[in-house]
CSV table of C-alpha atoms in Angstrom, one decimal:
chain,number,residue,atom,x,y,z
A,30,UNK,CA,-79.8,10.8,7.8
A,31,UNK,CA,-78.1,11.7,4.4
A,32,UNK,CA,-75.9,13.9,6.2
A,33,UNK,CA,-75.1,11.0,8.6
A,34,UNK,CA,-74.3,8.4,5.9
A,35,UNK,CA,-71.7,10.7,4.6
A,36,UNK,CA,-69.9,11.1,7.5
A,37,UNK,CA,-69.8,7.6,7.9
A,38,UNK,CA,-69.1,7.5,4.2
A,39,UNK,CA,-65.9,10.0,5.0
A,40,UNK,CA,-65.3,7.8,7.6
A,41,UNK,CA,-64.8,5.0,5.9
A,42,UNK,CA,-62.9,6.3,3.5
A,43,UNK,CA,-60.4,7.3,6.1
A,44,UNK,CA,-60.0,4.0,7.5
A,45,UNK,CA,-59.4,2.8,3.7
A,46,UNK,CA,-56.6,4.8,3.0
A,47,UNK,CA,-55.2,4.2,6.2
A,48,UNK,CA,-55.6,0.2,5.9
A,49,UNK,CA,-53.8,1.7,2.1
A,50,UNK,CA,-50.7,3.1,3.7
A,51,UNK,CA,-50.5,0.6,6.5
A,52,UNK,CA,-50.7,-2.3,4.1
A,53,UNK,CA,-48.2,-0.3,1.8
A,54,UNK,CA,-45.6,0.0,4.6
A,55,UNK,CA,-46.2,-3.5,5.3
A,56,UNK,CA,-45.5,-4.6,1.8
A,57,UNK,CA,-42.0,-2.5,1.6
A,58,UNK,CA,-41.1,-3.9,5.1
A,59,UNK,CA,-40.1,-7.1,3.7
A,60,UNK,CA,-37.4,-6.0,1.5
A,61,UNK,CA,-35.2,-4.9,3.9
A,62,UNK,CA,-36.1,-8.3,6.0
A,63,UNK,CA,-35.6,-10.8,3.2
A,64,UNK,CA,-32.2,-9.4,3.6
A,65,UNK,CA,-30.7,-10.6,6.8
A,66,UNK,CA,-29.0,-7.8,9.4
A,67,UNK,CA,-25.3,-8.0,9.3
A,68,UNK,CA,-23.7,-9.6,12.3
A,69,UNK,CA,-20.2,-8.0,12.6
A,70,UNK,CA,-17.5,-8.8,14.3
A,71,UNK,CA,-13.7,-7.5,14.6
A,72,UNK,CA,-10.2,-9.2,15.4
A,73,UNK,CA,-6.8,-8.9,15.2
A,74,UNK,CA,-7.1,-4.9,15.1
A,75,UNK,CA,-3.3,-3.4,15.1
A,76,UNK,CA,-1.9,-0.1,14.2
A,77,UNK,CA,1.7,0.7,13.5
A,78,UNK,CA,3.7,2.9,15.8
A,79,UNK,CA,4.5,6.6,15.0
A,80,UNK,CA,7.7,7.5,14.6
A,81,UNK,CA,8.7,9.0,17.2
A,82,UNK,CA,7.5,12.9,18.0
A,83,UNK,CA,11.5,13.6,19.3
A,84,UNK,CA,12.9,12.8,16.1
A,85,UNK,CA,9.7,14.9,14.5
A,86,UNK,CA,11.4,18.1,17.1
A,87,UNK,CA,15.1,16.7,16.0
A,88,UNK,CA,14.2,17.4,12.4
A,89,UNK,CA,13.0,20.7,12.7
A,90,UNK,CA,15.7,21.8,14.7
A,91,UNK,CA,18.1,20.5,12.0
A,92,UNK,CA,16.7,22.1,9.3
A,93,UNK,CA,16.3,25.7,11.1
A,94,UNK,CA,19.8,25.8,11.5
A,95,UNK,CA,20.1,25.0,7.4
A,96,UNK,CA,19.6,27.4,4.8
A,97,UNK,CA,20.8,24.8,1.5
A,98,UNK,CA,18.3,24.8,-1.2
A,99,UNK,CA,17.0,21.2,-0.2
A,100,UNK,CA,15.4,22.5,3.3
A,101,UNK,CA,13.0,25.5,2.1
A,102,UNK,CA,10.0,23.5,4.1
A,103,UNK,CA,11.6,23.6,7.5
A,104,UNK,CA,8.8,21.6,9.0
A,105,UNK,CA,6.0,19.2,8.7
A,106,UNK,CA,3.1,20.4,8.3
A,107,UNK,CA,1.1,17.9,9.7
A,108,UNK,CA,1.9,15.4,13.0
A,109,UNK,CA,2.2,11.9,13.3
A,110,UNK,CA,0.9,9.4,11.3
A,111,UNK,CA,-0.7,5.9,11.4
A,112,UNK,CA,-2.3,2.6,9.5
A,113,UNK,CA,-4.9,0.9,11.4
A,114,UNK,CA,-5.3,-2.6,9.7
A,115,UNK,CA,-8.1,-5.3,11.1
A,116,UNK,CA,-10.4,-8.2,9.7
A,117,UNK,CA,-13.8,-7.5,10.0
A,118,UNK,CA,-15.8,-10.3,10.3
A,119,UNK,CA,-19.5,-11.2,9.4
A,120,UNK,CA,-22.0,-13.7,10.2
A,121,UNK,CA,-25.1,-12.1,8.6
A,122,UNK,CA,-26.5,-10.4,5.9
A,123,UNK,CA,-24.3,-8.0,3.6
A,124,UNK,CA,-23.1,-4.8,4.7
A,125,UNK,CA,-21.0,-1.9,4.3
A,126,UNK,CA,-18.2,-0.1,6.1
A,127,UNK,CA,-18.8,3.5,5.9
A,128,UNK,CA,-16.3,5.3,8.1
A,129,UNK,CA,-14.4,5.3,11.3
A,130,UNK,CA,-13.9,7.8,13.9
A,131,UNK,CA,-12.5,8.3,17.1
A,132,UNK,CA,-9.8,10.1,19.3
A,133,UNK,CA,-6.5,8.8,18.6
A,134,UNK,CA,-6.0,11.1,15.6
A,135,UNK,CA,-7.3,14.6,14.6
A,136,UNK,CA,-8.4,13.2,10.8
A,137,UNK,CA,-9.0,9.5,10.6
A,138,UNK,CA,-10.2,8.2,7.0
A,139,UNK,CA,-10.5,4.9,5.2
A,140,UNK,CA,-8.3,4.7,2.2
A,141,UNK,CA,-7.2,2.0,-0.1
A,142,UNK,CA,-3.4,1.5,-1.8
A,143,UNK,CA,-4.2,0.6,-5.3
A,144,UNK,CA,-2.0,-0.3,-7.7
A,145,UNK,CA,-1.7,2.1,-10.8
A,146,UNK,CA,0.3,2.9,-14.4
A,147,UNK,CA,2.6,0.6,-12.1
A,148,UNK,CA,2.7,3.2,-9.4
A,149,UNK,CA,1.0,2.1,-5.9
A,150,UNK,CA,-1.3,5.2,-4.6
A,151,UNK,CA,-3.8,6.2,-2.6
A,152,UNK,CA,-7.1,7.3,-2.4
A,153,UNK,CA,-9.7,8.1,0.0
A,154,UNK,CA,-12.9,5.5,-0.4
A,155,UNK,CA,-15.9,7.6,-0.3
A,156,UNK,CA,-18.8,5.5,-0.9
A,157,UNK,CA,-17.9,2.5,1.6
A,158,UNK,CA,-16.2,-1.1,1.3
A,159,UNK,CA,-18.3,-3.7,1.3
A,160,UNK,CA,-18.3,-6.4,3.9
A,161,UNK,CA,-20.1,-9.4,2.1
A,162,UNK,CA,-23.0,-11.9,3.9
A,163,UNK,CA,-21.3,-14.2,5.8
A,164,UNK,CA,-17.8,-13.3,4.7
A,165,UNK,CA,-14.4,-11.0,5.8
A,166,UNK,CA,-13.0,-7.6,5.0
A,167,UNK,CA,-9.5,-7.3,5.5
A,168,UNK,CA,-7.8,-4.2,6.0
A,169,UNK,CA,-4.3,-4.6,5.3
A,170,UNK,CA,-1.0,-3.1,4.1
A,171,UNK,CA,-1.0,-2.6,0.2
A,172,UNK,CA,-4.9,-3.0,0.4
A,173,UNK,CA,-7.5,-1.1,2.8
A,174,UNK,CA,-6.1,0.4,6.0
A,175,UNK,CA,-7.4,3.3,8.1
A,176,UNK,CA,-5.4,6.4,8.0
A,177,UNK,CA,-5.2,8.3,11.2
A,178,UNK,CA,-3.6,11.5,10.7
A,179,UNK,CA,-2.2,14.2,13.0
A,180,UNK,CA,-2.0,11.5,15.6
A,181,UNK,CA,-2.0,13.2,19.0
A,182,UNK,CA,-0.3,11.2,21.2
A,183,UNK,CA,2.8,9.4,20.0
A,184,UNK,CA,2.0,5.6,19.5
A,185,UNK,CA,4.3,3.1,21.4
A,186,UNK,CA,3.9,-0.6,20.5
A,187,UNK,CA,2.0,-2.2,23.6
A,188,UNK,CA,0.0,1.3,23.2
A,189,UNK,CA,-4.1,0.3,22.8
A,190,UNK,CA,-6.9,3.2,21.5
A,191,UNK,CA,-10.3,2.8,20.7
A,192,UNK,CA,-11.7,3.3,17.3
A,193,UNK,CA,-15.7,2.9,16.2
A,194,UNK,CA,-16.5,1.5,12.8
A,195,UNK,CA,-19.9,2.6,11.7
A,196,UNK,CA,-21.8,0.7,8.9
A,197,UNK,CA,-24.2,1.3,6.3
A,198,UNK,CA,-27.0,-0.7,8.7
A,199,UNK,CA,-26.6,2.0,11.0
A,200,UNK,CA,-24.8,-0.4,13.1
A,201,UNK,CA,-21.3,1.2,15.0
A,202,UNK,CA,-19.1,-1.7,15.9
A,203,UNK,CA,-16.0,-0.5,18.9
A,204,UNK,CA,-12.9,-1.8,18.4
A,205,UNK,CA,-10.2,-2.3,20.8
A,206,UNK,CA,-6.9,-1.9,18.5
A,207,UNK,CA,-3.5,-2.3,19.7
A,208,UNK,CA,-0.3,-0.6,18.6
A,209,UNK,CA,2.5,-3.3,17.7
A,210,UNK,CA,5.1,-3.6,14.9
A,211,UNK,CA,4.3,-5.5,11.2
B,6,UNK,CA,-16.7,-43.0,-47.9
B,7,UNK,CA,-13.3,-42.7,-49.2
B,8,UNK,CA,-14.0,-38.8,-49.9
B,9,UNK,CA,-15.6,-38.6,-46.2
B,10,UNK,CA,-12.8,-40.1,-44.6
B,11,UNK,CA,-10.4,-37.6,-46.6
B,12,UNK,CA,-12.3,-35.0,-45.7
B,13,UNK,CA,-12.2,-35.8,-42.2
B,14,UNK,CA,-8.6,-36.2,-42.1
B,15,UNK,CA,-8.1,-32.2,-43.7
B,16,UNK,CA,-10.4,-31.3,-40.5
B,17,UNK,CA,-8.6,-33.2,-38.4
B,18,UNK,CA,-5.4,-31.3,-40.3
B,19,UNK,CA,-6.8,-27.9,-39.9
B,20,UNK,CA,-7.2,-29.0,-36.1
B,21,UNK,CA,-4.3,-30.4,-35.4
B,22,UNK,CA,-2.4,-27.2,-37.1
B,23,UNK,CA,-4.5,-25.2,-35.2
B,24,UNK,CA,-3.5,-26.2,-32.0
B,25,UNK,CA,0.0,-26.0,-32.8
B,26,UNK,CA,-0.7,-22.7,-33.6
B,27,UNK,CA,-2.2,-22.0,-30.3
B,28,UNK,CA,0.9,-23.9,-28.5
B,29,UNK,CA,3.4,-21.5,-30.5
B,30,UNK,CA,1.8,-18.7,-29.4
B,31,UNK,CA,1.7,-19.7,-26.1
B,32,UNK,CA,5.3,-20.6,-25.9
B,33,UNK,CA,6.1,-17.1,-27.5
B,34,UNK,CA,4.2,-15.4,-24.8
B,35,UNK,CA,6.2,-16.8,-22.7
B,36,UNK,CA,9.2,-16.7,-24.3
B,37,UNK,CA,10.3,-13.2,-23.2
B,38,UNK,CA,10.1,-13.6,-19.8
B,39,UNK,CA,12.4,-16.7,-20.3
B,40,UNK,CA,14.7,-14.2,-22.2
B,41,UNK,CA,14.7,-11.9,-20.1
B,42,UNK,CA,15.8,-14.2,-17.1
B,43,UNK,CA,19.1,-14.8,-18.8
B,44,UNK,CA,21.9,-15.2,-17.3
B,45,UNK,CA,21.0,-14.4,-13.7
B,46,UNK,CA,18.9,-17.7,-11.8
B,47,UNK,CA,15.4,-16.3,-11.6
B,48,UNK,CA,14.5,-16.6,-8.4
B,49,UNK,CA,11.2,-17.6,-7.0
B,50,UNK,CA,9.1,-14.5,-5.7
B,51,UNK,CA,11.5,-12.0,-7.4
B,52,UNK,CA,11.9,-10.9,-11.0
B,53,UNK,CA,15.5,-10.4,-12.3
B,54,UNK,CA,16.4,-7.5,-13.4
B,55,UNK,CA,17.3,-8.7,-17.0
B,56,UNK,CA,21.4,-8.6,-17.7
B,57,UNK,CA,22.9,-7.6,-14.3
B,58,UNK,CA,22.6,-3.7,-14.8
B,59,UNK,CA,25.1,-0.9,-13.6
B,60,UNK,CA,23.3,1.4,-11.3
B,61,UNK,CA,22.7,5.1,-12.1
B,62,UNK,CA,25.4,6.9,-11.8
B,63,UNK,CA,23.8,10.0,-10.1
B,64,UNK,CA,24.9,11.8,-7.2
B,65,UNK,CA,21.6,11.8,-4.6
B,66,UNK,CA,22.0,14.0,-1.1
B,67,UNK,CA,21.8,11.4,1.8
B,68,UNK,CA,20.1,12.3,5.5
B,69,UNK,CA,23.4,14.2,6.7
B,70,UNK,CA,23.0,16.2,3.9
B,71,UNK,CA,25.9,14.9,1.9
B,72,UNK,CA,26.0,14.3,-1.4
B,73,UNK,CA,25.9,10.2,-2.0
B,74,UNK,CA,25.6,7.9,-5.0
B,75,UNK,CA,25.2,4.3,-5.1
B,76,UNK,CA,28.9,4.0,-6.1
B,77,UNK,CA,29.8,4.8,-2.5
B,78,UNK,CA,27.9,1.6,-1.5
B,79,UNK,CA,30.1,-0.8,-3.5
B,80,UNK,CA,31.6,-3.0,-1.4
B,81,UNK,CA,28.2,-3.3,0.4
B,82,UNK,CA,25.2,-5.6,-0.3
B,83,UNK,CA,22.4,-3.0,-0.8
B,84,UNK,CA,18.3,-3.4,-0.4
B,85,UNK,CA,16.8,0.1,-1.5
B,86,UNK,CA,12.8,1.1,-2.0
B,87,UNK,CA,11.8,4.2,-3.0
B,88,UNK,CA,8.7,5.9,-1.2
B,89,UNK,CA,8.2,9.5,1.1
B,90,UNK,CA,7.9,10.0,4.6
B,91,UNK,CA,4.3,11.1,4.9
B,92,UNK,CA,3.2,7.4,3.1
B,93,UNK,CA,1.3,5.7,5.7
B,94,UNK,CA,0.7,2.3,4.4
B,95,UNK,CA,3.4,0.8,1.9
B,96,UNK,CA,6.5,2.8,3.0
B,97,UNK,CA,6.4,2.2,6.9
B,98,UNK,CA,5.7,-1.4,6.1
B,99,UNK,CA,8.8,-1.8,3.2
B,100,UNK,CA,11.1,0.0,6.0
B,101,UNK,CA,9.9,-2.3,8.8
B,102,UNK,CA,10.5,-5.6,6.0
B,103,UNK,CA,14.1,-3.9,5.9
B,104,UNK,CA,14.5,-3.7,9.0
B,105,UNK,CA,13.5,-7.4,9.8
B,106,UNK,CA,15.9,-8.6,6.6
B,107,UNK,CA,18.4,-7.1,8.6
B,108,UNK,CA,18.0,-8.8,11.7
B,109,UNK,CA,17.7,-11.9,9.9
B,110,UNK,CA,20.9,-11.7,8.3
B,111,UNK,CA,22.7,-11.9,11.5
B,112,UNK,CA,26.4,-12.0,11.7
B,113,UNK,CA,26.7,-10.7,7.8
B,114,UNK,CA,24.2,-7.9,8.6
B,115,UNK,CA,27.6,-5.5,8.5
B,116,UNK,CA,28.0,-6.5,4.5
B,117,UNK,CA,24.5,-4.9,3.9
B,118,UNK,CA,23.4,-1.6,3.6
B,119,UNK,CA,19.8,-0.6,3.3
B,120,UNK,CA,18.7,2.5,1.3
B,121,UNK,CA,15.2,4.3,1.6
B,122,UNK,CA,15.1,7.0,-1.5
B,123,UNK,CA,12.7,9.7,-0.7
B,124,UNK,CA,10.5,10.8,-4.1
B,125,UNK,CA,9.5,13.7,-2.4
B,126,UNK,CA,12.0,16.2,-2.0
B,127,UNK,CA,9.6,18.7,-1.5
B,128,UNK,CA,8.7,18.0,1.8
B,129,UNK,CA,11.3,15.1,2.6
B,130,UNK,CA,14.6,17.2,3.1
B,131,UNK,CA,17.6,15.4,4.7
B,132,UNK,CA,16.9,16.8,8.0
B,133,UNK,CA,13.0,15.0,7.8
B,134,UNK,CA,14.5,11.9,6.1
B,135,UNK,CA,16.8,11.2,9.1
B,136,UNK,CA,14.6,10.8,12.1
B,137,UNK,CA,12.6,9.0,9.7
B,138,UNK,CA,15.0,6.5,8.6
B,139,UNK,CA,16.7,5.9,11.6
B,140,UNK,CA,13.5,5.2,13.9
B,141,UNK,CA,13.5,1.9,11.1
B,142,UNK,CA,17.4,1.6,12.0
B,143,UNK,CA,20.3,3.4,13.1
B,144,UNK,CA,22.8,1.8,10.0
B,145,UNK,CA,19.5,2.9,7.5
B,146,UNK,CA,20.6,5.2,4.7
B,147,UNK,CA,18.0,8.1,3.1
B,148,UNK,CA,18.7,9.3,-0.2
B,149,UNK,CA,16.5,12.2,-2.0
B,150,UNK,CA,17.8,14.9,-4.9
B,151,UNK,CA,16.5,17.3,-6.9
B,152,UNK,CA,13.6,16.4,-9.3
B,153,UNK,CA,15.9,16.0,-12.3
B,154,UNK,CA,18.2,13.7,-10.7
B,155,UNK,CA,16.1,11.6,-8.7
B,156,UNK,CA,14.2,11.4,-11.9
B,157,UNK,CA,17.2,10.2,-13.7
B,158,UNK,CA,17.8,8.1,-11.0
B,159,UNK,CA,14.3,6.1,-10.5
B,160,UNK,CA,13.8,5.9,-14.2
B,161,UNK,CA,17.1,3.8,-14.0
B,162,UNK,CA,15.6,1.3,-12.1
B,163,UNK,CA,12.6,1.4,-14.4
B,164,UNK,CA,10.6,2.7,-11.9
B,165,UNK,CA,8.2,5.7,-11.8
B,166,UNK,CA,6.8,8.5,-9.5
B,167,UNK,CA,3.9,11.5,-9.9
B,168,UNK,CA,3.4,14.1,-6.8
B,169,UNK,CA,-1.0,14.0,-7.3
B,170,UNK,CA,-3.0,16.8,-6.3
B,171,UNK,CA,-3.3,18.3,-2.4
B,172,UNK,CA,-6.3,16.2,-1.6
B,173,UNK,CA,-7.9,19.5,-0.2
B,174,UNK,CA,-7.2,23.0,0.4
B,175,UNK,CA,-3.8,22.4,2.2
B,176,UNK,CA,-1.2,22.2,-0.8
B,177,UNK,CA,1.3,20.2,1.8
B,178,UNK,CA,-1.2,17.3,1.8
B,179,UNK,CA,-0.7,15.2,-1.0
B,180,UNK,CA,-0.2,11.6,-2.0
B,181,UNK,CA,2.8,10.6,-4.4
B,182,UNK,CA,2.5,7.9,-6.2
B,183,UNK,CA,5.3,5.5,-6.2
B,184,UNK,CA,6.9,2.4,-8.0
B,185,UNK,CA,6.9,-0.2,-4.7
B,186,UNK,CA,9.5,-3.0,-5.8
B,187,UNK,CA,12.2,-3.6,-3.1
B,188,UNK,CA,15.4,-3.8,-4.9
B,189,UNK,CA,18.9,-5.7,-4.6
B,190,UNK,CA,22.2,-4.8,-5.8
B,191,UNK,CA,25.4,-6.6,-5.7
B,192,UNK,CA,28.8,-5.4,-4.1
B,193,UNK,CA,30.0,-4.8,-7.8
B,194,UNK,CA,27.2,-1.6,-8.0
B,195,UNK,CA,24.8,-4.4,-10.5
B,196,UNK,CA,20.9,-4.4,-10.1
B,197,UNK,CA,20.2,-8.0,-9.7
B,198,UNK,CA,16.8,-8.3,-8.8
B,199,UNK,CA,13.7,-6.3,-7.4
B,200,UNK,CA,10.4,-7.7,-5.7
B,201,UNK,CA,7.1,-6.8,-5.8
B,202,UNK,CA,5.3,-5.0,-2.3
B,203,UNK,CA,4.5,-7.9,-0.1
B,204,UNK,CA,7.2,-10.3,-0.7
B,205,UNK,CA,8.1,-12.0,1.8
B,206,UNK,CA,10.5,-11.5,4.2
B,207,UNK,CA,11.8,-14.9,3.8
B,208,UNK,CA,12.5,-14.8,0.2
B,209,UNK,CA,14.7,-10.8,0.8
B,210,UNK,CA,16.6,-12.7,3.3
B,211,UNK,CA,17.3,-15.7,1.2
B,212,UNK,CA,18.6,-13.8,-1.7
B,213,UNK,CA,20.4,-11.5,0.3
B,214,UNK,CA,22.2,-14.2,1.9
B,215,UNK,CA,23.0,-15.6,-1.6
B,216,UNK,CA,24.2,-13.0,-3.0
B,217,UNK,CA,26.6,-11.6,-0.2
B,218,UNK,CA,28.1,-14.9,-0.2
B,219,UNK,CA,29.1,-14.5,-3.9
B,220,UNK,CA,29.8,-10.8,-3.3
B,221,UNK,CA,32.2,-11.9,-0.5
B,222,UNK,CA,33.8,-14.5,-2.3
B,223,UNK,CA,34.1,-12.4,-5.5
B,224,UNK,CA,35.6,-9.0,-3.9
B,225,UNK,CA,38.1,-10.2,-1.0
């Protein structure tokens, strides 16, 4: 008997703290909730052309066949580069943008042009770029832009490529960009 | 009463003095800039570059790997930026705005010249610059130097540049940071006027226009 009531006793207890946690989690939950999911949505996605990977060849052929002072780095070091620029659009609760990725390039990053000691620079935004509740992130030039570096094929305007834009929700938004001039 | 009334004129005085004050000062503020416009029309969407100014004169090395001053542009209407190949977002978008003030201009196009001055002569050497500037346009001229003359020569037009550090463990990876006006200068070798990044298109255009009109009527 007295052994029996304990173990219901135990028992008991283990349904409490279960009923604790469960209630616990429950109570948490509604933070996240009270804060609409992000409803995203991307247009007018463009990239600039590359110039063009002959000229790149034209260049180092020039300057192997100079020995002046000015030509001591007688080639790039890196390929082809790019500027991805898009508005990205939402219709929900707050969010972030939190990186890119995709094929086009060997190294693509999200960087913003700021302006500074009256010098425009840039630097690579590490902690996201907010995309506000039911508001717009532009990426543009002189603002924003995805940098795709060591592009691997040369990009023609008319040229498309696919990019994916992941955000703090966890959410990963595909874009369809196109290649085209300013 | 009398005293009250009296007393409420001296506020109304102190007030009245102290929104003069306020007025001044606001007018001074503002004087400078109205100064500074002088004698050339400021023009909506650019800043004048004070008294017309002489350009540096300092001998720059241009894509064929000549030497080249601004001096051997007189006779030309000149739009110049300064920037370095490997700038993804400001530079390739200036170029292409040269490039589209030049097919705006039309028929006086030929009376132009438009001049891209690499800041980075470390990795920009005439034989990179080329390719580079002629992908914008084939008539596009690219300028760079050694550090003490391009030095002397962006610090002419009040501008300013600073090579910052490799971003990783590549040393050839690096951002320079740049001055980003678009600049115009007359037939006669004067700065006129420069224009912030992001000007419009329009506006280069219009005062390019203008001012080879008077260059042309002035020189021949």
């Amino acid at each position: 008997m007295r052994i029996q009531d304990v173990k219901t006793h135990m028992k008991f207890k283990w349904l409490f703290a279960t009923i604790v946690v469960v209630a616990l989690a429950a109570c948490s939950a509604p933070v996240p909730a009270t804060q609409p999911a992000s409803n995203i949505s991307v247009k007018d996605a463009w990239a600039r052309p590359t110039i063009q990977a002959d000229a790149q060849a034209e260049a180092t052929a020039d300057s192997s066949g100079n020995s002046g002072s000015m030509d001591h780095s007688t080639m790039q070091m890196d390929g082809p580069l790019s500027a991805a620029y898009m508005i990205i659009e939402n219709s929900g609760g707050a969010d972030k943008l939190m990186g890119v990725s995709g094929d086009v390039a060997e190294t693509i990053e999200v960087h913003q042009t700021k302006e500074s000691n009256g010098m425009m620079m840039m630097e690579a935004v590490t902690s996201g770029i907010d995309v506000p509740t039911n508001g717009a992130l532009e990426l543009k030039p002189g603002g924003y832009h995805i940098m795709l570096m060591n592009v691997k094929n040369g990009l023609n305007p008319g040229d498309t490529f696919k990019l994916t834009l992941k955000f703090n929700s966890g959410k990963e938004v595909p874009v369809d960009v196109t290649v085209r001039e300013p | 009463m009398n005293t009250k009334s009296d007393g409420f004129k001296v506020f109304l005085g102190v007030l009245g003095g102290l929104a003069a004050v306020i007025v001044f000062g606001l007018l001074l503020s503002f004087a400078p800039e109205l100064a500074k416009v002088g004698q050339p029309t400021p023009t909506p969407g650019g800043i004048a570059a004070g008294q017309y100014r002489e350009v540096p004169d300092v001998t720059l090395i241009n894509q064929d790997n000549q030497p080249m001053s601004l001096a051997d542009l007189k006779g030309k209407t000149v739009m110049m930026i300064f920037g370095y190949t490997r700038c993804p977002d400001v530079c390739p978008m200036g170029m292409s705005d040269l490039r589209r003030v030049k097919r705006e201009l039309g028929d006086v196009a030929d009376q132009a010249a438009f001049v891209f001055v690499s800041v980075d002569p470390d990795r920009d050497t005439p034989a990179v610059i080329k390719p580079y500037v002629k992908a914008f346009d084939e008539s596009f001229i690219g300028l760079t130097g050694d550090m003490p003359a391009l030095q002397k020569f962006v610090y002419a037009f009040d501008g300013l540049f600073e090579k910052q550090k490799p971003t990783g463990d590549d040393p050839n990876i690096y951002v320079m940071a740049h001055t980003s006006f678009t600049y115009l200068i007359d037939a006669d070798g004067k700065w006129r006027m420069k224009y912030p990044f992001g000007t419009p298109v329009e506006t280069l255009v219009r005062d390019m226009r203008a001012t080879i009109a008077t260059d042309g009527s002035a020189s021949s």
